[in-house]
Amino acid sequence: MVLELQKPRPIWQIMFSTHHTDVGLLYLITSLGFLFLGGALALAIRAELFLPGAQIIGDAMTFNRIFTVHGTTLIFLFIIPFASSVGNYYVPIMVRYKDMAYPKLNAIAFWMIPPGGALIWLGFADFTWYATPPYSIISAPGPAADMWIFGLKILGISSVLGAINFIVTILKCKHPDMSIGQVPLLAWSFLSSSLIILVAIPTFAAALLMLLTDRLGVSGFFNPAMGGDPIAYAHLFWFTFHPEVYVLVIPAIGMMYEIIPRFSRKPIYSYNSGVFAFVLLSIVGFSSWAHHMYATGMSFTEKTVFMVGTLAAVPASAMHVFNFVATMWNARIKFLTPMMWSVGGIALFFSAGAGGVANAAMPLDFTTHDTYWVVGHFHLFVMGTIAFGSIGFLYYMFPYVTGRMYNETMGKIHFIMSFVGTVLVFFTQHVLGLYGMPRRIFDYPPIPEWIAMNQIATVGAMIIGVSMAIFLANMIYSSGKGKPANTEDPFGVGGKYYYPFEAKNPSH
């Protein structure tokens, strides 16, 4: 037994534990719950857009509320908590420490997520996950908008507390015999992303506070009627959320660094370049926020600076891809489900990165700005890279957590259907953007090309939806009835990788 969660215990004992594996399990279950909720909203959006005119959603306001909560849920309540679940499980074991540095603070960080999520879902705001002023100040109805702001504030504090815990655990609690140059790359990914959070999140926290006081009428930071400037909010927002993209993707890349060498049965090709690429991405993430704002009237010089800053992320990303490919080259690869998801994630990461290079170019950005091209690019990155890496790692950690094996055939069917569905949805949305369809619209004119591509995208989304139902059935059934796993080497790739620091005390 490695992670010692296999033995059934009363649910309350896990809920009120501060041990890192128990907190990790709570993060895992919560994030998966929100994955299915957010995914259901995505299917509703795609069903609505299958044909012009209102289909299943009554009006544009309801549509706006649905895609606002869909985006907020999958970014803040699925991707980030899922990464925290992986970090809680593996980081203390990897640095050979008994727990996270601050176990009680760790549990507090988790328990801030349910109230934050409840505020977002009960409010059901309508101003997109950008909350862009002046609409979010002048017209967005309360209390939905205010609940969204408070929910995001709570989730932001939770992220900062979690980031502090990861940084201290990795830097100060690692075993004395382990140098920083020996820390596994998965732990490095959490160190890098946590440092980004500490720098970026306070900026958005300030922006949300200013937004709230603007809504209350006591300030006018972003309200043009009171001398404010909405563009200032855009700067604060993107200063946080362009680096935040790397907060989302870096842990997923770290998960691939854990899977690919295992299933290739080779050491990683270059540990040092992996560390260097993580550090480089953490830095250049802050040099490119304004490439989201080319159309706001910046000078040519400013645009050029941010275009170059954006392109600086390309070598760092390419280093990771090269590292993965070089590791797999001439390797005895065992293509089980976790490896399939990782390889698929790399392919889609490359595709999304190529789209990012195109977006950085000013002429194309002006052509595609606020079209479905942007929707396709962002979702290919989030779904194709981050979700693929995360789901692959979920299969990987399944036997360690439950002591049982999932159904391999169902896992592979889940991957194949998800990959096909992802390509159908998001590649098609790129083309739809080139045909000029705007994003965030409830209805569209009956242009034959738009109708055909929306139908392809909707069919792709439904394929993903069916695959997720297979995934859920596999997880639930295998947790109770799956074949008992050899938790020292559940995938039969040789070696024993994880050693608990000491026997766990459940009441810790």
Short mmCIF file of C-alpha atoms in Angstrom, two decimals:
data_model
loop_
_atom_site.label_atom_id
_atom_site.label_comp_id
_atom_site.label_asym_id
_atom_site.label_seq_id
_atom_site.Cartn_x
_atom_site.Cartn_y
_atom_site.Cartn_z
CA MET A 1 0.00 0.00 0.00
CA VAL A 2 1.37 3.36 -0.95
CA LEU A 3 -1.07 6.18 -0.38
CA GLU A 4 -3.13 4.39 2.26
CA LEU A 5 -6.56 5.57 1.26
CA GLN A 6 -7.68 2.16 0.13
CA LYS A 7 -9.10 1.06 3.47
CA PRO A 8 -12.75 2.13 3.87
CA ARG A 9 -13.19 4.73 6.59
CA PRO A 10 -16.14 6.82 7.77
CA ILE A 11 -16.64 9.83 5.50
CA TRP A 12 -16.48 12.23 8.43
CA GLN A 13 -12.98 10.98 9.28
CA ILE A 14 -11.79 12.01 5.81
CA MET A 15 -13.74 15.28 5.78
CA PHE A 16 -12.22 16.52 9.04
CA SER A 17 -8.73 15.17 8.48
CA THR A 18 -5.82 17.46 7.71
CA HIS A 19 -3.61 14.73 6.27
CA HIS A 20 -2.43 15.55 2.78
CA THR A 21 -3.92 12.46 1.13
CA ASP A 22 -7.33 13.06 2.71
CA VAL A 23 -7.32 16.72 1.69
CA GLY A 24 -6.20 15.59 -1.76
CA LEU A 25 -9.16 13.21 -1.95
CA LEU A 26 -11.55 16.03 -1.00
CA TYR A 27 -10.05 18.25 -3.71
CA LEU A 28 -10.37 15.39 -6.19
CA ILE A 29 -14.03 14.61 -5.53
CA THR A 30 -14.99 18.28 -5.48
CA SER A 31 -13.19 19.09 -8.71
CA LEU A 32 -14.74 16.11 -10.52
CA GLY A 33 -18.20 17.14 -9.34
CA PHE A 34 -17.70 20.59 -10.80
CA LEU A 35 -16.24 19.08 -13.99
CA PHE A 36 -19.54 17.33 -14.68
CA LEU A 37 -21.60 20.39 -13.73
CA GLY A 38 -19.56 22.70 -15.96
CA GLY A 39 -19.56 20.11 -18.74
CA ALA A 40 -23.36 19.84 -18.61
CA LEU A 41 -23.57 23.60 -19.15
CA ALA A 42 -21.22 23.27 -22.14
CA LEU A 43 -23.53 20.69 -23.70
CA ALA A 44 -26.48 23.03 -23.17
CA ILE A 45 -24.60 25.82 -24.97
CA ARG A 46 -23.69 23.57 -27.89
CA ALA A 47 -27.24 22.20 -28.15
CA GLU A 48 -28.56 25.77 -28.28
CA LEU A 49 -26.18 26.69 -31.12
CA PHE A 50 -26.97 23.58 -33.20
CA LEU A 51 -29.38 25.67 -35.31
CA PRO A 52 -30.13 29.40 -35.63
CA GLY A 53 -32.90 30.67 -33.41
CA ALA A 54 -33.82 29.72 -29.87
CA GLN A 55 -33.63 25.95 -29.36
CA ILE A 56 -33.58 24.90 -25.71
CA ILE A 57 -32.58 28.09 -23.87
CA GLY A 58 -35.34 30.64 -23.56
CA ASP A 59 -33.52 33.96 -23.93
CA ALA A 60 -30.13 35.61 -24.36
CA MET A 61 -29.84 36.57 -20.68
CA THR A 62 -30.16 32.94 -19.59
CA PHE A 63 -27.64 31.95 -22.26
CA ASN A 64 -25.20 34.55 -20.91
CA ARG A 65 -25.65 33.25 -17.38
CA ILE A 66 -24.99 29.69 -18.51
CA PHE A 67 -21.73 30.38 -20.32
CA THR A 68 -20.53 32.65 -17.50
CA VAL A 69 -20.98 29.91 -14.90
CA HIS A 70 -19.66 27.27 -17.34
CA GLY A 71 -16.35 29.13 -17.78
CA THR A 72 -15.98 30.12 -14.15
CA THR A 73 -16.70 26.57 -12.98
CA LEU A 74 -14.30 24.74 -15.24
CA ILE A 75 -11.41 27.14 -14.66
CA PHE A 76 -11.70 27.90 -10.96
CA LEU A 77 -13.62 24.91 -9.63
CA PHE A 78 -12.29 22.05 -11.77
CA ILE A 79 -8.81 22.70 -13.17
CA ILE A 80 -7.24 24.47 -10.20
CA PRO A 81 -8.73 22.19 -7.48
CA PHE A 82 -7.81 19.11 -9.53
CA ALA A 83 -4.20 20.26 -9.69
CA SER A 84 -4.33 20.83 -5.92
CA SER A 85 -5.54 17.27 -5.42
CA VAL A 86 -2.53 15.91 -7.33
CA GLY A 87 -0.16 18.23 -5.48
CA ASN A 88 -1.56 17.22 -2.12
CA TYR A 89 -1.13 13.55 -2.89
CA TYR A 90 2.29 13.57 -4.45
CA VAL A 91 4.33 16.62 -3.42
CA PRO A 92 4.93 15.58 0.24
CA ILE A 93 5.80 12.05 -0.89
CA MET A 94 8.13 13.32 -3.59
CA VAL A 95 10.03 15.63 -1.24
CA ARG A 96 9.93 12.87 1.43
CA TYR A 97 8.07 14.80 4.10
CA LYS A 98 5.29 13.56 6.35
CA ASP A 99 2.64 16.07 5.19
CA MET A 100 2.20 19.52 3.74
CA ALA A 101 4.09 22.22 5.65
CA TYR A 102 0.90 23.67 7.17
CA PRO A 103 -1.72 20.87 7.32
CA LYS A 104 -4.46 22.93 8.97
CA LEU A 105 -3.97 25.80 6.54
CA ASN A 106 -4.15 23.20 3.77
CA ALA A 107 -7.53 21.98 4.99
CA ILE A 108 -8.78 25.58 5.35
CA ALA A 109 -7.75 26.29 1.74
CA PHE A 110 -9.87 23.37 0.58
CA TRP A 111 -12.91 24.25 2.69
CA MET A 112 -12.99 27.71 1.11
CA ILE A 113 -13.86 26.14 -2.24
CA PRO A 114 -17.42 24.87 -1.49
CA PRO A 115 -18.71 28.30 -0.32
CA GLY A 116 -16.94 30.01 -3.23
CA GLY A 117 -18.52 27.57 -5.68
CA ALA A 118 -21.92 27.92 -4.03
CA LEU A 119 -21.85 31.71 -4.42
CA ILE A 120 -21.04 31.38 -8.12
CA TRP A 121 -23.74 28.78 -8.78
CA LEU A 122 -26.45 30.34 -6.65
CA GLY A 123 -25.81 33.77 -8.15
CA PHE A 124 -25.56 32.63 -11.79
CA ALA A 125 -24.12 35.95 -13.00
CA ASP A 126 -24.31 36.95 -16.64
CA PHE A 127 -21.19 39.04 -17.39
CA THR A 128 -18.79 36.26 -18.55
CA TRP A 129 -15.82 35.11 -16.51
CA TYR A 130 -14.09 38.37 -17.51
CA ALA A 131 -16.66 40.55 -15.67
CA THR A 132 -15.64 43.30 -18.02
CA PRO A 133 -16.73 46.86 -17.17
CA PRO A 134 -18.59 49.05 -17.81
CA TYR A 135 -21.36 46.40 -18.15
CA SER A 136 -20.29 44.65 -14.94
CA ILE A 137 -20.58 47.97 -13.08
CA ILE A 138 -23.56 49.67 -14.65
CA SER A 139 -25.92 46.96 -15.88
CA ALA A 140 -25.05 43.51 -14.52
CA PRO A 141 -27.92 42.58 -12.20
CA GLY A 142 -27.29 42.04 -8.52
CA PRO A 143 -27.00 40.16 -6.31
CA ALA A 144 -25.74 37.68 -8.94
CA ALA A 145 -22.77 39.84 -9.93
CA ASP A 146 -21.87 40.60 -6.32
CA MET A 147 -22.07 36.92 -5.41
CA TRP A 148 -19.75 36.11 -8.31
CA ILE A 149 -17.25 38.72 -7.09
CA PHE A 150 -17.34 37.40 -3.51
CA GLY A 151 -17.07 33.82 -4.77
CA LEU A 152 -13.98 34.66 -6.82
CA LYS A 153 -12.45 36.51 -3.85
CA ILE A 154 -12.83 33.39 -1.71
CA LEU A 155 -11.40 31.11 -4.40
CA GLY A 156 -8.48 33.52 -4.88
CA ILE A 157 -7.62 33.43 -1.17
CA SER A 158 -7.83 29.63 -1.28
CA SER A 159 -5.37 29.56 -4.20
CA VAL A 160 -2.92 31.85 -2.42
CA LEU A 161 -3.02 29.75 0.78
CA GLY A 162 -2.46 26.60 -1.26
CA ALA A 163 0.42 28.21 -3.16
CA ILE A 164 2.16 29.25 0.08
CA ASN A 165 1.85 25.70 1.37
CA PHE A 166 3.35 24.17 -1.78
CA ILE A 167 6.26 26.61 -1.84
CA VAL A 168 7.15 26.09 1.82
CA THR A 169 6.71 22.31 1.58
CA ILE A 170 8.99 22.02 -1.43
CA LEU A 171 11.67 24.51 -0.41
CA LYS A 172 11.80 24.09 3.36
CA CYS A 173 10.46 20.61 4.12
CA LYS A 174 12.20 18.49 1.50
CA HIS A 175 14.47 15.79 2.89
CA PRO A 176 17.91 17.15 3.89
CA ASP A 177 19.56 14.69 1.54
CA MET A 178 17.53 15.98 -1.42
CA SER A 179 18.90 19.00 -3.25
CA ILE A 180 16.61 21.33 -5.19
CA GLY A 181 18.13 19.84 -8.34
CA GLN A 182 16.78 16.42 -7.36
CA VAL A 183 13.19 17.46 -6.75
CA PRO A 184 10.94 15.60 -9.27
CA LEU A 185 9.61 17.62 -12.18
CA LEU A 186 6.00 17.23 -11.01
CA ALA A 187 6.95 18.99 -7.76
CA TRP A 188 8.84 21.61 -9.77
CA SER A 189 5.65 22.29 -11.72
CA PHE A 190 3.81 23.06 -8.49
CA LEU A 191 6.64 25.26 -7.25
CA SER A 192 6.58 27.26 -10.51
CA SER A 193 2.82 27.64 -10.71
CA SER A 194 2.60 28.57 -7.01
CA LEU A 195 5.09 31.39 -7.49
CA ILE A 196 2.98 32.73 -10.38
CA ILE A 197 -0.12 32.65 -8.17
CA LEU A 198 1.59 34.68 -5.45
CA VAL A 199 2.52 37.39 -7.93
CA ALA A 200 -0.60 37.41 -10.11
CA ILE A 201 -3.61 36.77 -7.87
CA PRO A 202 -3.23 39.85 -5.59
CA THR A 203 -3.57 42.04 -8.68
CA PHE A 204 -6.92 40.51 -9.58
CA ALA A 205 -7.99 40.61 -5.93
CA ALA A 206 -7.43 44.37 -6.03
CA ALA A 207 -9.32 44.64 -9.34
CA LEU A 208 -12.31 42.76 -7.88
CA LEU A 209 -12.35 45.03 -4.84
CA MET A 210 -12.29 48.09 -7.09
CA LEU A 211 -15.06 46.55 -9.21
CA LEU A 212 -17.19 45.97 -6.15
CA THR A 213 -16.77 49.51 -4.82
CA ASP A 214 -17.62 50.79 -8.30
CA ARG A 215 -20.82 48.74 -8.22
CA LEU A 216 -21.65 50.17 -4.81
CA GLY A 217 -21.19 53.68 -6.22
CA VAL A 218 -18.48 54.71 -3.78
CA SER A 219 -15.74 54.78 -6.42
CA GLY A 220 -15.41 55.12 -10.17
CA PHE A 221 -12.18 53.33 -11.06
CA PHE A 222 -13.64 51.68 -14.16
CA ASN A 223 -16.84 53.69 -14.64
CA PRO A 224 -16.53 56.16 -17.57
CA ALA A 225 -19.42 58.23 -16.17
CA MET A 226 -17.31 58.94 -13.09
CA GLY A 227 -14.04 59.50 -14.95
CA GLY A 228 -12.88 55.91 -14.71
CA ASP A 229 -11.30 53.78 -17.43
CA PRO A 230 -12.54 50.26 -18.29
CA ILE A 231 -9.25 49.61 -20.07
CA ALA A 232 -7.50 49.83 -16.69
CA TYR A 233 -9.57 46.82 -15.59
CA ALA A 234 -8.52 44.96 -18.74
CA HIS A 235 -4.85 45.54 -17.86
CA LEU A 236 -5.35 44.29 -14.28
CA PHE A 237 -7.41 41.33 -15.47
CA TRP A 238 -4.97 40.16 -18.11
CA PHE A 239 -1.91 40.81 -15.93
CA THR A 240 -3.41 38.10 -13.72
CA PHE A 241 -5.03 35.82 -16.23
CA HIS A 242 -2.46 35.51 -18.93
CA PRO A 243 0.03 34.15 -16.35
CA GLU A 244 -2.89 32.23 -14.85
CA VAL A 245 -3.04 30.23 -18.08
CA TYR A 246 0.40 28.94 -17.15
CA VAL A 247 -0.84 28.24 -13.61
CA LEU A 248 -3.38 25.95 -15.26
CA VAL A 249 -1.10 24.28 -17.78
CA ILE A 250 2.18 23.90 -15.88
CA PRO A 251 0.83 21.31 -13.39
CA ALA A 252 -0.70 19.38 -16.32
CA ILE A 253 2.72 19.32 -18.00
CA GLY A 254 4.20 18.19 -14.68
CA MET A 255 1.72 15.29 -14.64
CA MET A 256 2.89 14.30 -18.13
CA TYR A 257 6.48 14.36 -16.84
CA GLU A 258 5.40 11.76 -14.29
CA ILE A 259 3.59 9.52 -16.78
CA ILE A 260 5.69 9.57 -19.94
CA PRO A 261 8.99 8.29 -18.49
CA ARG A 262 7.11 5.60 -16.52
CA PHE A 263 5.27 4.21 -19.53
CA SER A 264 8.24 4.73 -21.86
CA ARG A 265 10.32 2.80 -19.34
CA LYS A 266 13.13 5.33 -19.76
CA PRO A 267 14.36 8.27 -17.65
CA ILE A 268 13.24 11.67 -18.83
CA TYR A 269 15.47 12.86 -21.67
CA SER A 270 16.57 16.09 -19.97
CA TYR A 271 15.63 16.93 -16.39
CA ASN A 272 17.48 20.25 -16.46
CA SER A 273 15.71 21.54 -19.56
CA GLY A 274 12.36 20.64 -17.95
CA VAL A 275 13.20 22.73 -14.88
CA PHE A 276 14.52 25.57 -17.03
CA ALA A 277 11.37 25.55 -19.16
CA PHE A 278 9.13 25.73 -16.09
CA VAL A 279 11.07 28.71 -14.72
CA LEU A 280 11.14 30.42 -18.11
CA LEU A 281 7.38 30.01 -18.59
CA SER A 282 6.80 31.45 -15.12
CA ILE A 283 8.71 34.59 -16.07
CA VAL A 284 7.57 35.18 -19.65
CA GLY A 285 3.96 34.63 -18.63
CA PHE A 286 4.06 38.16 -17.25
CA SER A 287 5.47 39.68 -20.41
CA SER A 288 2.53 39.01 -22.69
CA TRP A 289 -0.70 40.05 -20.98
CA ALA A 290 -1.43 42.93 -23.33
CA HIS A 291 -1.52 40.72 -26.43
CA HIS A 292 -5.16 40.28 -25.43
CA MET A 293 -5.60 44.02 -25.92
CA TYR A 294 -4.19 44.82 -29.35
CA ALA A 295 -7.57 46.30 -30.34
CA THR A 296 -7.71 48.76 -27.43
CA GLY A 297 -5.64 51.49 -29.07
CA MET A 298 -2.11 50.74 -27.87
CA SER A 299 0.78 52.21 -29.80
CA PHE A 300 2.57 50.13 -32.42
CA THR A 301 5.67 50.00 -30.21
CA GLU A 302 3.70 48.66 -27.24
CA LYS A 303 2.04 46.04 -29.40
CA THR A 304 5.39 44.96 -30.79
CA VAL A 305 6.87 44.59 -27.30
CA PHE A 306 4.00 42.38 -26.17
CA MET A 307 4.05 40.38 -29.41
CA VAL A 308 7.72 39.57 -28.80
CA GLY A 309 6.97 38.83 -25.14
CA THR A 310 4.26 36.39 -26.20
CA LEU A 311 6.53 34.63 -28.66
CA ALA A 312 9.10 34.20 -25.88
CA ALA A 313 6.86 31.45 -24.46
CA VAL A 314 7.34 29.38 -27.61
CA PRO A 315 10.89 28.09 -26.88
CA ALA A 316 9.94 27.13 -23.32
CA SER A 317 6.86 25.24 -24.48
CA ALA A 318 8.84 23.62 -27.28
CA MET A 319 11.42 22.40 -24.74
CA HIS A 320 8.74 20.42 -22.95
CA VAL A 321 7.41 18.92 -26.18
CA PHE A 322 10.93 18.04 -27.34
CA ASN A 323 11.66 16.47 -23.95
CA PHE A 324 8.56 14.28 -24.19
CA VAL A 325 9.25 13.20 -27.77
CA ALA A 326 12.92 12.51 -27.07
CA THR A 327 11.97 10.41 -24.05
CA MET A 328 9.55 8.33 -26.12
CA TRP A 329 12.01 7.94 -28.99
CA ASN A 330 13.14 4.31 -29.30
CA ALA A 331 11.45 3.53 -25.97
CA ARG A 332 9.54 0.38 -24.99
CA ILE A 333 6.29 2.31 -24.62
CA LYS A 334 3.34 0.67 -22.89
CA PHE A 335 0.26 2.35 -24.33
CA LEU A 336 -2.12 2.06 -21.42
CA THR A 337 -4.81 4.64 -20.77
CA PRO A 338 -2.69 7.23 -18.86
CA MET A 339 -0.06 7.19 -21.60
CA MET A 340 -2.68 7.57 -24.35
CA TRP A 341 -4.12 10.65 -22.66
CA SER A 342 -0.65 12.13 -22.24
CA VAL A 343 0.37 11.56 -25.85
CA GLY A 344 -2.97 12.95 -27.03
CA GLY A 345 -2.44 15.95 -24.74
CA ILE A 346 0.99 16.60 -26.25
CA ALA A 347 -0.42 16.52 -29.79
CA LEU A 348 -3.19 18.95 -28.88
CA PHE A 349 -0.74 21.13 -26.89
CA PHE A 350 1.33 21.45 -30.06
CA SER A 351 -1.80 22.38 -32.06
CA ALA A 352 -2.97 24.91 -29.49
CA GLY A 353 0.53 26.37 -29.29
CA ALA A 354 0.63 26.82 -33.05
CA GLY A 355 -2.64 28.74 -32.80
CA GLY A 356 -1.13 30.84 -30.03
CA VAL A 357 1.76 31.84 -32.26
CA ALA A 358 -0.77 32.94 -34.88
CA ASN A 359 -2.70 34.90 -32.25
CA ALA A 360 0.43 36.75 -31.21
CA ALA A 361 0.74 38.17 -34.72
CA MET A 362 -1.02 41.54 -34.80
CA PRO A 363 -2.58 41.31 -38.30
CA LEU A 364 -4.26 37.95 -37.62
CA ASP A 365 -5.33 39.04 -34.14
CA PHE A 366 -7.22 41.99 -35.59
CA THR A 367 -8.97 39.63 -38.01
CA THR A 368 -9.93 37.03 -35.45
CA HIS A 369 -10.48 39.21 -32.38
CA ASP A 370 -13.65 38.21 -30.49
CA THR A 371 -14.54 35.55 -33.04
CA TYR A 372 -14.92 31.81 -32.53
CA TRP A 373 -11.24 31.44 -33.48
CA VAL A 374 -10.41 32.67 -29.96
CA VAL A 375 -12.97 30.27 -28.44
CA GLY A 376 -11.44 27.38 -30.37
CA HIS A 377 -7.86 28.33 -29.45
CA PHE A 378 -8.54 28.77 -25.74
CA HIS A 379 -10.64 25.65 -25.43
CA LEU A 380 -8.16 23.55 -27.40
CA PHE A 381 -5.55 24.66 -24.88
CA VAL A 382 -7.75 24.06 -21.84
CA MET A 383 -9.53 20.91 -22.94
CA GLY A 384 -6.90 19.48 -25.25
CA THR A 385 -3.88 20.01 -23.04
CA ILE A 386 -4.88 20.70 -19.44
CA ALA A 387 -7.91 18.42 -19.21
CA PHE A 388 -6.16 15.63 -21.17
CA GLY A 389 -3.14 15.81 -18.87
CA SER A 390 -5.37 15.90 -15.79
CA ILE A 391 -7.66 13.04 -16.82
CA GLY A 392 -4.67 10.92 -17.85
CA PHE A 393 -3.18 11.48 -14.43
CA LEU A 394 -6.47 10.60 -12.78
CA TYR A 395 -6.30 7.19 -14.42
CA TYR A 396 -2.68 6.96 -13.30
CA MET A 397 -3.41 7.71 -9.65
CA PHE A 398 -6.63 5.63 -9.55
CA PRO A 399 -5.03 2.36 -8.34
CA TYR A 400 -2.89 4.20 -5.81
CA VAL A 401 -5.97 5.86 -4.30
CA THR A 402 -8.51 3.04 -4.45
CA GLY A 403 -6.30 -0.04 -4.44
CA ARG A 404 -8.22 -1.27 -7.50
CA MET A 405 -7.73 -1.07 -11.26
CA TYR A 406 -10.08 0.74 -13.58
CA ASN A 407 -11.42 -0.99 -16.70
CA GLU A 408 -8.71 -0.53 -19.31
CA THR A 409 -11.00 -1.00 -22.33
CA MET A 410 -13.44 1.62 -21.09
CA GLY A 411 -10.51 3.95 -20.38
CA LYS A 412 -9.27 3.64 -23.96
CA ILE A 413 -12.78 4.14 -25.38
CA HIS A 414 -13.07 7.25 -23.21
CA PHE A 415 -9.81 8.58 -24.64
CA ILE A 416 -10.60 7.85 -28.29
CA MET A 417 -14.07 9.40 -28.12
CA SER A 418 -12.75 12.45 -26.24
CA PHE A 419 -9.92 12.98 -28.73
CA VAL A 420 -12.23 12.74 -31.73
CA GLY A 421 -14.80 14.98 -30.05
CA THR A 422 -12.19 17.57 -29.09
CA VAL A 423 -10.88 17.77 -32.64
CA LEU A 424 -14.40 18.08 -34.05
CA VAL A 425 -15.40 20.85 -31.65
CA PHE A 426 -12.38 23.05 -31.36
CA PHE A 427 -10.70 22.71 -34.74
CA THR A 428 -14.09 23.50 -36.28
CA GLN A 429 -14.43 26.56 -34.05
CA HIS A 430 -11.12 27.88 -35.40
CA VAL A 431 -12.54 27.70 -38.94
CA LEU A 432 -15.85 29.17 -37.77
CA GLY A 433 -13.90 32.14 -36.46
CA LEU A 434 -12.21 32.62 -39.82
CA TYR A 435 -15.70 32.72 -41.33
CA GLY A 436 -16.42 35.62 -38.99
CA MET A 437 -18.84 34.19 -36.42
CA PRO A 438 -18.59 36.30 -33.24
CA ARG A 439 -18.15 34.66 -29.87
CA ARG A 440 -20.65 34.95 -26.98
CA ILE A 441 -23.78 35.15 -29.15
CA PHE A 442 -27.09 33.49 -28.36
CA ASP A 443 -28.34 33.38 -31.95
CA TYR A 444 -26.82 33.70 -35.41
CA PRO A 445 -28.06 34.33 -38.95
CA PRO A 446 -28.82 31.24 -41.12
CA ILE A 447 -25.54 31.29 -43.05
CA PRO A 448 -25.07 27.74 -44.45
CA GLU A 449 -21.37 27.54 -43.50
CA TRP A 450 -22.07 28.73 -39.95
CA ILE A 451 -24.90 26.22 -39.54
CA ALA A 452 -22.82 23.29 -40.83
CA MET A 453 -19.83 24.07 -38.62
CA ASN A 454 -21.96 24.67 -35.55
CA GLN A 455 -23.59 21.29 -36.10
CA ILE A 456 -20.19 19.57 -36.43
CA ALA A 457 -19.05 21.25 -33.22
CA THR A 458 -22.22 20.22 -31.40
CA VAL A 459 -21.88 16.60 -32.54
CA GLY A 460 -18.29 16.65 -31.28
CA ALA A 461 -19.44 18.01 -27.92
CA MET A 462 -22.04 15.28 -27.61
CA ILE A 463 -19.39 12.63 -28.33
CA ILE A 464 -17.32 14.09 -25.47
CA GLY A 465 -20.41 14.05 -23.27
CA VAL A 466 -21.03 10.34 -23.94
CA SER A 467 -17.36 9.57 -23.30
CA MET A 468 -17.57 11.33 -19.92
CA ALA A 469 -20.56 9.18 -18.99
CA ILE A 470 -18.43 6.10 -19.77
CA PHE A 471 -15.64 7.58 -17.66
CA LEU A 472 -17.96 8.18 -14.70
CA ALA A 473 -19.38 4.66 -14.88
CA ASN A 474 -15.86 3.23 -15.05
CA MET A 475 -14.68 5.21 -12.02
CA ILE A 476 -17.70 4.36 -9.86
CA TYR A 477 -17.84 0.66 -10.75
CA SER A 478 -14.07 0.11 -10.57
CA SER A 479 -13.78 1.87 -7.20
CA GLY A 480 -15.90 -0.86 -5.65
CA LYS A 481 -15.66 -3.86 -7.96
CA GLY A 482 -12.44 -3.33 -9.91
CA LYS A 483 -9.64 -5.87 -9.95
CA PRO A 484 -7.33 -5.43 -6.91
CA ALA A 485 -4.20 -3.54 -7.95
CA ASN A 486 -0.58 -4.18 -7.13
CA THR A 487 -0.02 -0.68 -5.76
CA GLU A 488 3.75 -1.00 -5.92
CA ASP A 489 3.61 -1.35 -9.72
CA PRO A 490 -0.03 -1.26 -10.82
CA PHE A 491 0.71 -0.86 -14.55
CA GLY A 492 3.39 -3.52 -14.81
CA VAL A 493 6.02 -1.16 -16.14
CA GLY A 494 8.61 -2.18 -13.54
CA GLY A 495 10.01 -0.42 -10.51
CA LYS A 496 8.54 0.94 -7.32
CA TYR A 497 8.17 4.68 -7.36
CA TYR A 498 6.42 6.03 -4.30
CA TYR A 499 7.38 5.48 -0.71
CA PRO A 500 5.35 6.95 2.17
CA PHE A 501 7.43 8.97 4.60
CA GLU A 502 5.84 7.13 7.50
CA ALA A 503 2.64 5.24 8.32
CA LYS A 504 -0.30 7.60 8.23
CA ASN A 505 -2.17 8.57 11.35
CA PRO A 506 -5.78 9.15 10.18
CA SER A 507 -6.46 11.54 13.05
CA HIS A 508 -3.46 13.70 12.15
#
